[in-house]
């Protein structure tokens, strides 16, 4: 007797990652933390943006950073100058952060600090426009960066990232005079698949747009509206 | 690439199912649905599956990937349309943005095909 059978499964391939993301989000919610997942292609300006953000908002919000630098601690070291906890996740050869890696970072935060002291966790994802959009890590909102040196067509070529973004920063605006780039085309290309995202042109160099970014950021943090967690951090 | 991780997740899920079957059947095909509006490259997935299932209970199994096209629904026009990936996502009739995706985001293990002959020799490989 040789008979074939079928078993229906209907299980999502990303099921395990999704469960991990929900676990992380439950931690964040219990601690009263807002988590943002910051994504872009390599070199679009994530770390520089974080530096500007930490230096501007450090006094107003208690911030921690989870740094998904591929193999080095370079980015993490740059951010540690701002006296915030920076948890570097060595992602090895992985092309994205997944929820399990971020869970490891969270448990580290939990051991070294009192996590309820924090308002905001910023996650710098691995520089990659493709799959980080697909792997939720437990964030409350997704922030995508696109630098104007990358070209107007990138949203069309990597649509999932731009479709999923809650906020899009068009970065390196100071370079616009040297390039042939049509910012309105970038925006209309993004609007084709994402009519609702907040789009902010910025330059970390001149400071253009950064105030709008800081406002948006703070609008995402409920604990900033009420009583921000003001005490100084005390390592335990 | 992440297809390696996805394949790991795939194998774990199939193994869970397989171990829950009292007769440990021999799996001949694993059927996936992969949408065209995802970050998964079927060719890479196929390759990772072949590599990772060597000398396991899935060694004889074939991975069958069904790709689903990107299909969106335009609420203004009240009809489905097919965005052209990489070129044009807004509704071709009225230019409304892509909002309601009806197909193309799937990443799903659909079903497993197996034979009734039990496969003792494979079970011992685990
Ligand atoms: N002119 C200009 N250069 C910028 C700006 N923001 C970042 N850069 C430069 O772009 C390069 C990359 O910036 P990073 O912040 O390291 O980029 P990243 O996205 O963190 O890169 P990875 O983490 O490697 O993916 C650096 O040389 C920055 O100085 C900007 O607003 N204007
Ligand atoms: Mg960086
Ligand atoms: Zn936990
Ligand atoms: Zn990846
Ligand atoms: Zn329409």
Tab-separated table of C-alpha atoms and ligand atoms in Angstrom:
chain	number	residue	atom	x	y	z
A	1	UNK	CA	0.000	0.000	0.000
A	2	UNK	CA	1.424	3.321	-1.002
A	3	UNK	CA	-0.941	6.194	-0.609
A	4	UNK	CA	-0.335	9.901	-0.427
A	5	UNK	CA	-2.031	12.192	2.047
A	6	UNK	CA	-2.229	15.882	2.645
A	7	UNK	CA	-2.105	17.775	5.880
A	8	UNK	CA	-3.176	21.403	5.844
A	9	UNK	CA	-1.003	23.644	8.003
A	10	UNK	CA	-1.553	27.258	7.044
A	11	UNK	CA	1.209	28.500	9.336
A	12	UNK	CA	3.028	31.760	8.709
A	13	UNK	CA	6.760	31.366	8.132
A	14	UNK	CA	7.431	34.360	10.341
A	15	UNK	CA	5.205	33.044	13.098
A	16	UNK	CA	8.043	32.467	15.567
A	17	UNK	CA	9.470	35.947	14.954
A	18	UNK	CA	6.040	37.486	15.354
A	19	UNK	CA	5.531	35.765	18.702
A	20	UNK	CA	8.914	37.043	19.851
A	21	UNK	CA	7.972	40.563	18.770
A	22	UNK	CA	4.746	40.383	20.751
A	23	UNK	CA	6.735	39.204	23.773
A	24	UNK	CA	9.077	42.184	23.466
A	25	UNK	CA	6.200	44.602	23.043
A	26	UNK	CA	4.572	43.241	26.180
A	27	UNK	CA	7.816	43.999	28.067
A	28	UNK	CA	7.925	47.531	26.633
A	29	UNK	CA	4.308	48.159	27.526
A	30	UNK	CA	4.763	46.864	31.056
A	31	UNK	CA	7.745	49.176	31.495
A	32	UNK	CA	5.999	52.156	29.912
A	33	UNK	CA	8.557	52.348	27.128
A	34	UNK	CA	7.984	53.367	23.512
A	35	UNK	CA	10.145	51.469	21.036
A	36	UNK	CA	11.032	52.699	17.552
A	37	UNK	CA	12.652	50.566	14.884
A	38	UNK	CA	14.993	52.674	12.736
A	39	UNK	CA	15.780	51.265	9.309
A	40	UNK	CA	17.555	52.272	6.114
A	41	UNK	CA	20.107	51.144	3.596
A	42	UNK	CA	23.742	51.174	4.803
A	43	UNK	CA	25.013	54.687	5.367
A	44	UNK	CA	21.737	56.622	5.004
A	45	UNK	CA	22.522	58.319	8.309
A	46	UNK	CA	20.900	56.321	11.127
A	47	UNK	CA	23.745	56.656	13.603
A	48	UNK	CA	24.285	60.357	12.935
A	49	UNK	CA	20.555	60.918	13.372
A	50	UNK	CA	20.662	59.052	16.676
A	51	UNK	CA	23.589	61.196	17.800
A	52	UNK	CA	21.626	64.386	17.049
A	53	UNK	CA	18.561	62.953	18.715
A	54	UNK	CA	20.371	61.901	21.867
A	55	UNK	CA	22.115	65.212	22.207
A	56	UNK	CA	18.829	67.138	21.781
A	57	UNK	CA	16.451	64.992	23.813
A	58	UNK	CA	18.698	63.444	26.417
A	59	UNK	CA	17.468	65.851	29.087
A	60	UNK	CA	13.789	65.518	28.217
A	61	UNK	CA	13.497	61.762	27.798
A	62	UNK	CA	15.187	58.732	29.264
A	63	UNK	CA	16.508	56.974	26.201
A	64	UNK	CA	18.282	53.676	25.617
A	65	UNK	CA	19.638	52.443	22.295
A	66	UNK	CA	19.773	48.955	20.896
A	67	UNK	CA	22.411	48.917	18.209
A	68	UNK	CA	22.283	46.320	15.462
A	69	UNK	CA	25.726	46.931	14.083
A	70	UNK	CA	26.748	43.927	12.020
A	71	UNK	CA	30.066	42.968	13.477
A	72	UNK	CA	31.699	45.929	15.147
A	73	UNK	CA	31.033	48.178	18.089
A	74	UNK	CA	31.800	51.296	16.033
A	75	UNK	CA	28.287	52.743	16.007
A	76	UNK	CA	27.684	51.811	19.643
A	77	UNK	CA	30.872	53.579	20.717
A	78	UNK	CA	29.817	56.739	18.896
A	79	UNK	CA	26.528	56.746	20.797
A	80	UNK	CA	27.944	55.967	24.228
A	81	UNK	CA	29.437	59.473	24.311
A	82	UNK	CA	25.939	60.757	25.061
A	83	UNK	CA	25.745	58.908	28.369
A	84	UNK	CA	22.882	56.685	27.441
A	85	UNK	CA	22.856	52.906	27.700
A	86	UNK	CA	23.781	51.440	24.337
A	87	UNK	CA	23.268	47.731	23.980
A	88	UNK	CA	25.180	46.430	20.989
A	89	UNK	CA	23.843	43.310	19.398
A	90	UNK	CA	26.321	41.418	17.365
A	91	UNK	CA	24.165	40.264	14.524
A	92	UNK	CA	26.969	38.296	12.929
A	93	UNK	CA	26.175	37.774	9.286
A	94	UNK	CA	22.464	38.306	9.687
A	95	UNK	CA	21.040	40.937	7.370
A	96	UNK	CA	18.397	42.139	9.833
A	97	UNK	CA	17.586	42.229	13.522
A	98	UNK	CA	14.994	39.709	14.594
A	99	UNK	CA	12.821	39.680	17.675
A	100	UNK	CA	14.996	37.126	19.439
A	101	UNK	CA	18.115	39.281	19.130
A	102	UNK	CA	16.235	42.275	20.477
A	103	UNK	CA	14.850	40.154	23.323
A	104	UNK	CA	18.461	39.405	24.268
A	105	UNK	CA	19.136	43.143	24.330
A	106	UNK	CA	16.074	43.812	26.455
A	107	UNK	CA	16.987	41.245	29.026
A	108	UNK	CA	20.392	42.879	29.225
A	109	UNK	CA	18.748	46.249	29.811
A	110	UNK	CA	16.603	44.656	32.492
A	111	UNK	CA	19.632	43.299	34.329
A	112	UNK	CA	21.732	46.437	34.220
A	113	UNK	CA	19.081	49.112	34.800
A	114	UNK	CA	15.597	49.585	36.047
A	115	UNK	CA	13.763	49.385	32.714
A	116	UNK	CA	10.753	51.333	34.017
A	117	UNK	CA	13.044	54.373	34.232
A	118	UNK	CA	13.069	54.657	30.458
A	119	UNK	CA	10.704	56.498	28.131
A	120	UNK	CA	12.130	55.442	24.801
A	121	UNK	CA	14.166	52.657	23.230
A	122	UNK	CA	15.616	53.396	19.822
A	123	UNK	CA	16.618	50.355	17.803
A	124	UNK	CA	19.129	50.928	15.007
A	125	UNK	CA	18.563	48.077	12.611
A	126	UNK	CA	21.135	46.561	10.268
A	127	UNK	CA	21.643	48.736	7.184
A	128	UNK	CA	19.435	47.005	4.630
A	129	UNK	CA	16.375	48.161	2.716
A	130	UNK	CA	14.925	44.725	2.137
A	131	UNK	CA	14.110	42.450	5.028
A	132	UNK	CA	14.220	44.499	8.256
A	133	UNK	CA	10.736	45.659	7.244
A	134	UNK	CA	9.568	42.066	7.373
A	135	UNK	CA	10.960	41.184	10.805
A	136	UNK	CA	9.126	43.004	13.561
A	137	UNK	CA	11.137	43.327	16.752
A	138	UNK	CA	8.382	44.586	19.064
A	139	UNK	CA	8.433	48.224	18.007
A	140	UNK	CA	5.506	50.606	18.339
A	141	UNK	CA	6.445	52.450	15.161
A	142	UNK	CA	8.802	52.069	12.215
A	143	UNK	CA	11.068	54.863	11.042
A	144	UNK	CA	12.693	54.597	7.614
A	145	UNK	CA	15.506	56.793	6.331
A	146	UNK	CA	16.238	57.437	2.688
A	147	UNK	CA	19.180	59.642	1.829
A	148	UNK	CA	18.858	61.811	-1.236
A	149	UNK	CA	22.043	60.299	-2.676
A	150	UNK	CA	20.206	57.007	-3.136
A	151	UNK	CA	17.916	58.184	-5.926
A	152	UNK	CA	14.194	58.814	-6.369
A	153	UNK	CA	13.403	55.280	-7.433
A	154	UNK	CA	14.320	53.464	-4.202
A	155	UNK	CA	10.795	53.503	-2.754
A	156	UNK	CA	9.595	51.819	-5.939
A	157	UNK	CA	12.346	49.215	-5.826
A	158	UNK	CA	12.075	48.439	-2.100
A	159	UNK	CA	8.380	49.023	-1.543
A	160	UNK	CA	7.812	46.933	1.571
A	161	UNK	CA	10.101	49.101	3.694
A	162	UNK	CA	8.442	52.306	2.555
A	163	UNK	CA	4.970	50.881	2.783
A	164	UNK	CA	5.490	49.822	6.390
A	165	UNK	CA	7.106	53.055	7.617
A	166	UNK	CA	5.181	55.294	10.013
A	167	UNK	CA	7.745	58.041	9.566
A	168	UNK	CA	10.099	58.588	6.645
A	169	UNK	CA	13.111	60.849	6.982
A	170	UNK	CA	14.618	62.051	3.723
A	171	UNK	CA	18.188	62.581	4.868
A	172	UNK	CA	21.282	64.526	3.782
A	173	UNK	CA	19.180	67.404	2.431
A	174	UNK	CA	22.275	69.618	2.621
A	175	UNK	CA	23.632	67.714	-0.402
A	176	UNK	CA	20.674	68.645	-2.619
A	177	UNK	CA	22.491	71.508	-4.410
A	178	UNK	CA	25.193	69.078	-5.573
A	179	UNK	CA	22.872	66.403	-6.900
A	180	UNK	CA	20.267	66.097	-9.567
A	181	UNK	CA	17.518	64.891	-7.355
A	182	UNK	CA	13.839	65.650	-7.335
A	183	UNK	CA	12.645	65.568	-3.713
A	184	UNK	CA	9.010	65.869	-4.771
A	185	UNK	CA	9.442	62.729	-6.857
A	186	UNK	CA	10.789	60.848	-3.845
A	187	UNK	CA	7.754	61.955	-1.886
A	188	UNK	CA	5.247	61.119	-4.606
A	189	UNK	CA	6.866	57.703	-5.087
A	190	UNK	CA	6.463	57.000	-1.375
A	191	UNK	CA	2.894	58.300	-1.426
A	192	UNK	CA	2.008	55.713	-4.079
A	193	UNK	CA	2.223	53.018	-1.435
A	194	UNK	CA	2.013	54.931	1.804
A	195	UNK	CA	-0.418	57.817	1.944
A	196	UNK	CA	-0.233	58.163	5.720
A	197	UNK	CA	3.434	58.228	6.763
A	198	UNK	CA	4.859	61.424	8.206
A	199	UNK	CA	7.580	62.508	5.760
A	200	UNK	CA	10.297	64.841	7.026
A	201	UNK	CA	13.236	66.097	4.934
A	202	UNK	CA	16.223	66.524	7.258
A	203	UNK	CA	19.891	67.281	7.336
A	204	UNK	CA	21.978	66.211	10.282
A	205	UNK	CA	24.629	68.600	9.026
A	206	UNK	CA	22.639	71.860	8.842
A	207	UNK	CA	19.929	70.854	11.296
A	208	UNK	CA	17.184	71.302	8.706
A	209	UNK	CA	14.010	69.489	9.731
A	210	UNK	CA	15.428	68.087	12.942
A	211	UNK	CA	13.052	70.091	15.150
A	212	UNK	CA	10.120	68.520	13.279
A	213	UNK	CA	11.647	65.072	13.774
A	214	UNK	CA	12.088	65.696	17.500
A	215	UNK	CA	8.451	66.782	17.742
A	216	UNK	CA	7.262	63.707	15.907
A	217	UNK	CA	9.426	61.521	18.110
A	218	UNK	CA	8.058	63.034	21.297
A	219	UNK	CA	4.514	62.682	20.002
A	220	UNK	CA	5.129	58.929	19.902
A	221	UNK	CA	6.088	58.775	23.572
A	222	UNK	CA	3.046	58.892	25.843
A	223	UNK	CA	5.188	59.126	28.969
A	224	UNK	CA	6.692	62.380	27.603
A	225	UNK	CA	3.264	63.993	27.553
A	226	UNK	CA	2.513	63.249	31.180
A	227	UNK	CA	5.346	62.962	33.631
A	228	UNK	CA	8.578	62.160	31.863
A	229	UNK	CA	10.762	59.806	33.816
A	230	UNK	CA	13.029	62.451	35.208
A	231	UNK	CA	15.305	60.755	37.712
A	232	UNK	CA	18.849	60.009	36.815
A	233	UNK	CA	19.725	56.503	35.844
A	234	UNK	CA	21.246	54.437	38.533
A	235	UNK	CA	22.939	51.273	37.391
A	236	UNK	CA	22.033	48.404	39.694
B	1	UNK	CA	20.775	35.802	3.905
B	2	UNK	CA	17.539	35.612	5.808
B	3	UNK	CA	16.268	32.768	3.654
B	4	UNK	CA	18.493	30.601	5.848
B	5	UNK	CA	16.607	31.700	8.972
B	6	UNK	CA	13.277	31.302	7.238
B	7	UNK	CA	14.226	27.778	6.225
B	8	UNK	CA	15.184	26.994	9.810
B	9	UNK	CA	11.776	28.194	10.963
B	10	UNK	CA	10.158	26.174	8.203
B	11	UNK	CA	11.970	22.966	9.159
B	12	UNK	CA	11.171	23.415	12.859
B	13	UNK	CA	7.489	23.854	12.106
B	14	UNK	CA	7.377	20.813	9.866
B	15	UNK	CA	9.300	18.784	12.427
B	16	UNK	CA	6.806	19.703	15.140
B	17	UNK	CA	4.031	18.456	12.938
B	18	UNK	CA	5.920	15.307	11.982
B	19	UNK	CA	6.793	14.380	15.543
B	20	UNK	CA	3.157	14.723	16.527
B	21	UNK	CA	2.225	12.005	14.000
B	22	UNK	CA	2.310	8.560	15.611
B	23	UNK	CA	3.415	6.815	12.388
B	24	UNK	CA	6.128	9.357	11.493
B	25	UNK	CA	5.164	9.376	7.825
B	26	UNK	CA	7.584	10.023	5.033
B	27	UNK	CA	7.074	13.555	3.812
B	28	UNK	CA	7.241	13.898	0.037
B	29	UNK	CA	6.366	17.559	-0.498
B	30	UNK	CA	6.182	20.720	1.550
B	31	UNK	CA	3.985	23.344	-0.060
B	32	UNK	CA	4.622	27.017	0.538
B	33	UNK	CA	2.880	30.143	-0.612
B	34	UNK	CA	5.222	33.074	-1.108
B	35	UNK	CA	3.822	36.435	-2.119
B	36	UNK	CA	5.655	38.606	-4.621
B	37	UNK	CA	5.392	41.558	-2.256
B	38	UNK	CA	7.686	40.025	0.385
B	39	UNK	CA	11.416	39.945	0.976
B	40	UNK	CA	11.689	36.267	0.152
B	41	UNK	CA	13.434	35.031	-2.946
B	42	UNK	CA	12.038	31.611	-3.900
B	43	UNK	CA	15.302	30.501	-5.512
B	44	UNK	CA	17.275	31.237	-2.334
B	45	UNK	CA	14.663	29.492	-0.245
B	46	UNK	CA	14.797	26.432	-2.473
B	47	UNK	CA	18.576	26.328	-2.178
B	48	UNK	CA	18.589	26.785	1.593
B	49	UNK	CA	16.004	24.035	1.948
B	50	UNK	CA	18.109	21.583	-0.046
B	51	UNK	CA	21.204	22.325	2.014
B	52	UNK	CA	19.538	22.270	5.405
B	53	UNK	CA	17.486	19.111	4.934
B	54	UNK	CA	20.427	16.894	3.969
B	55	UNK	CA	20.581	13.856	6.250
B	56	UNK	CA	17.375	14.738	8.014
B	57	UNK	CA	13.844	13.388	7.971
B	58	UNK	CA	13.158	15.856	5.153
B	59	UNK	CA	15.952	14.719	2.884
B	60	UNK	CA	13.529	13.171	0.385
B	61	UNK	CA	11.040	16.023	0.578
B	62	UNK	CA	10.556	18.511	-2.215
B	63	UNK	CA	9.830	22.121	-1.517
B	64	UNK	CA	7.044	23.388	-3.751
B	65	UNK	CA	6.714	27.147	-3.821
B	66	UNK	CA	3.612	28.782	-5.154
B	67	UNK	CA	4.125	32.468	-5.820
B	68	UNK	CA	1.161	34.762	-5.466
B	69	UNK	CA	0.982	38.021	-7.409
B	70	UNK	CA	0.556	41.433	-5.866
B	71	UNK	CA	-3.117	42.287	-6.118
B	72	UNK	CA	-4.568	45.421	-4.573
B	73	UNK	CA	-8.081	46.726	-4.207
B	74	UNK	CA	-8.861	50.319	-5.085
B	75	UNK	CA	-11.667	51.611	-2.899
B	76	UNK	CA	-12.244	54.581	-5.138
B	77	UNK	CA	-12.747	52.471	-8.260
B	78	UNK	CA	-14.199	49.557	-6.300
B	79	UNK	CA	-12.068	47.089	-8.196
B	80	UNK	CA	-8.930	45.027	-7.945
B	81	UNK	CA	-5.808	45.967	-9.842
B	82	UNK	CA	-2.296	44.608	-10.267
B	83	UNK	CA	0.444	47.045	-9.300
B	84	UNK	CA	3.602	46.715	-11.341
B	85	UNK	CA	6.295	45.955	-8.780
B	86	UNK	CA	9.247	48.312	-9.107
B	87	UNK	CA	7.363	50.674	-11.403
B	88	UNK	CA	3.898	51.667	-10.322
B	89	UNK	CA	1.858	50.927	-7.186
B	90	UNK	CA	-0.946	53.459	-7.361
B	91	UNK	CA	-4.212	52.486	-9.032
B	92	UNK	CA	-3.718	52.646	-12.780
B	93	UNK	CA	-7.185	54.119	-13.277
B	94	UNK	CA	-7.429	56.830	-10.653
B	95	UNK	CA	-3.916	57.048	-9.141
B	96	UNK	CA	-5.128	56.321	-5.612
B	97	UNK	CA	-2.274	54.995	-3.497
B	98	UNK	CA	-1.768	51.329	-2.772
B	99	UNK	CA	-3.607	50.695	0.473
B	100	UNK	CA	-5.568	47.508	0.513
B	101	UNK	CA	-3.380	44.552	-0.436
B	102	UNK	CA	-5.451	41.500	-1.262
B	103	UNK	CA	-2.630	39.176	-2.306
B	104	UNK	CA	1.158	39.178	-2.433
B	105	UNK	CA	2.109	39.425	1.266
B	106	UNK	CA	1.799	35.698	1.992
B	107	UNK	CA	4.628	33.702	3.565
B	108	UNK	CA	2.858	30.558	4.499
B	109	UNK	CA	3.398	26.846	4.939
B	110	UNK	CA	0.255	25.590	3.249
B	111	UNK	CA	0.341	21.853	3.465
B	112	UNK	CA	2.438	18.756	3.737
B	113	UNK	CA	2.154	15.769	1.427
B	114	UNK	CA	3.177	12.428	2.840
B	115	UNK	CA	3.051	8.695	2.178
B	116	UNK	CA	1.286	6.215	4.374
B	117	UNK	CA	4.366	3.936	4.532
B	118	UNK	CA	6.054	4.706	7.789
B	119	UNK	CA	9.720	5.593	7.527
B	120	UNK	CA	11.567	3.980	10.395
B	121	UNK	CA	14.947	4.570	8.839
B	122	UNK	CA	14.419	8.306	8.761
B	123	UNK	CA	13.179	8.498	12.307
B	124	UNK	CA	16.441	7.045	13.541
B	125	UNK	CA	18.356	9.825	11.840
B	126	UNK	CA	17.117	12.462	14.233
C	1	LIG	N1	26.267	65.598	4.210
C	1	LIG	C1	25.671	64.824	5.109
C	1	LIG	N2	26.218	63.663	5.468
C	1	LIG	C2	25.586	62.895	6.373
C	1	LIG	C3	24.349	63.280	6.953
C	1	LIG	N3	23.954	62.303	7.806
C	1	LIG	C4	24.907	61.349	7.748
C	1	LIG	N4	25.896	61.689	6.893
C	1	LIG	C5	27.121	60.939	6.587
C	1	LIG	O1	26.768	59.707	6.015
C	1	LIG	C6	27.694	58.684	6.435
C	1	LIG	C7	26.955	57.526	7.062
C	1	LIG	O2	26.268	57.944	8.207
C	1	LIG	P1	25.857	56.944	9.364
C	1	LIG	O3	25.090	57.712	10.371
C	1	LIG	O4	27.033	56.177	9.832
C	1	LIG	O5	24.900	55.977	8.554
C	1	LIG	P2	24.184	54.656	9.089
C	1	LIG	O6	22.851	54.610	8.419
C	1	LIG	O7	24.207	54.597	10.557
C	1	LIG	O8	25.126	53.523	8.466
C	1	LIG	P3	25.172	51.940	8.835
C	1	LIG	O9	24.917	51.818	10.303
C	1	LIG	O10	26.521	51.512	8.434
C	1	LIG	O11	24.086	51.326	8.010
C	1	LIG	C8	28.642	59.368	7.411
C	1	LIG	O12	29.812	59.710	6.716
C	1	LIG	C9	27.887	60.609	7.829
C	1	LIG	O13	28.717	61.657	8.209
C	1	LIG	C10	23.795	64.536	6.550
C	1	LIG	O14	22.715	64.948	7.000
C	1	LIG	N5	24.484	65.253	5.628
C	2	LIG	MG1	24.890	53.086	11.842
C	3	LIG	ZN1	11.132	38.353	28.266
C	4	LIG	ZN1	17.420	39.641	6.395
C	5	LIG	ZN1	-8.684	53.486	-8.565
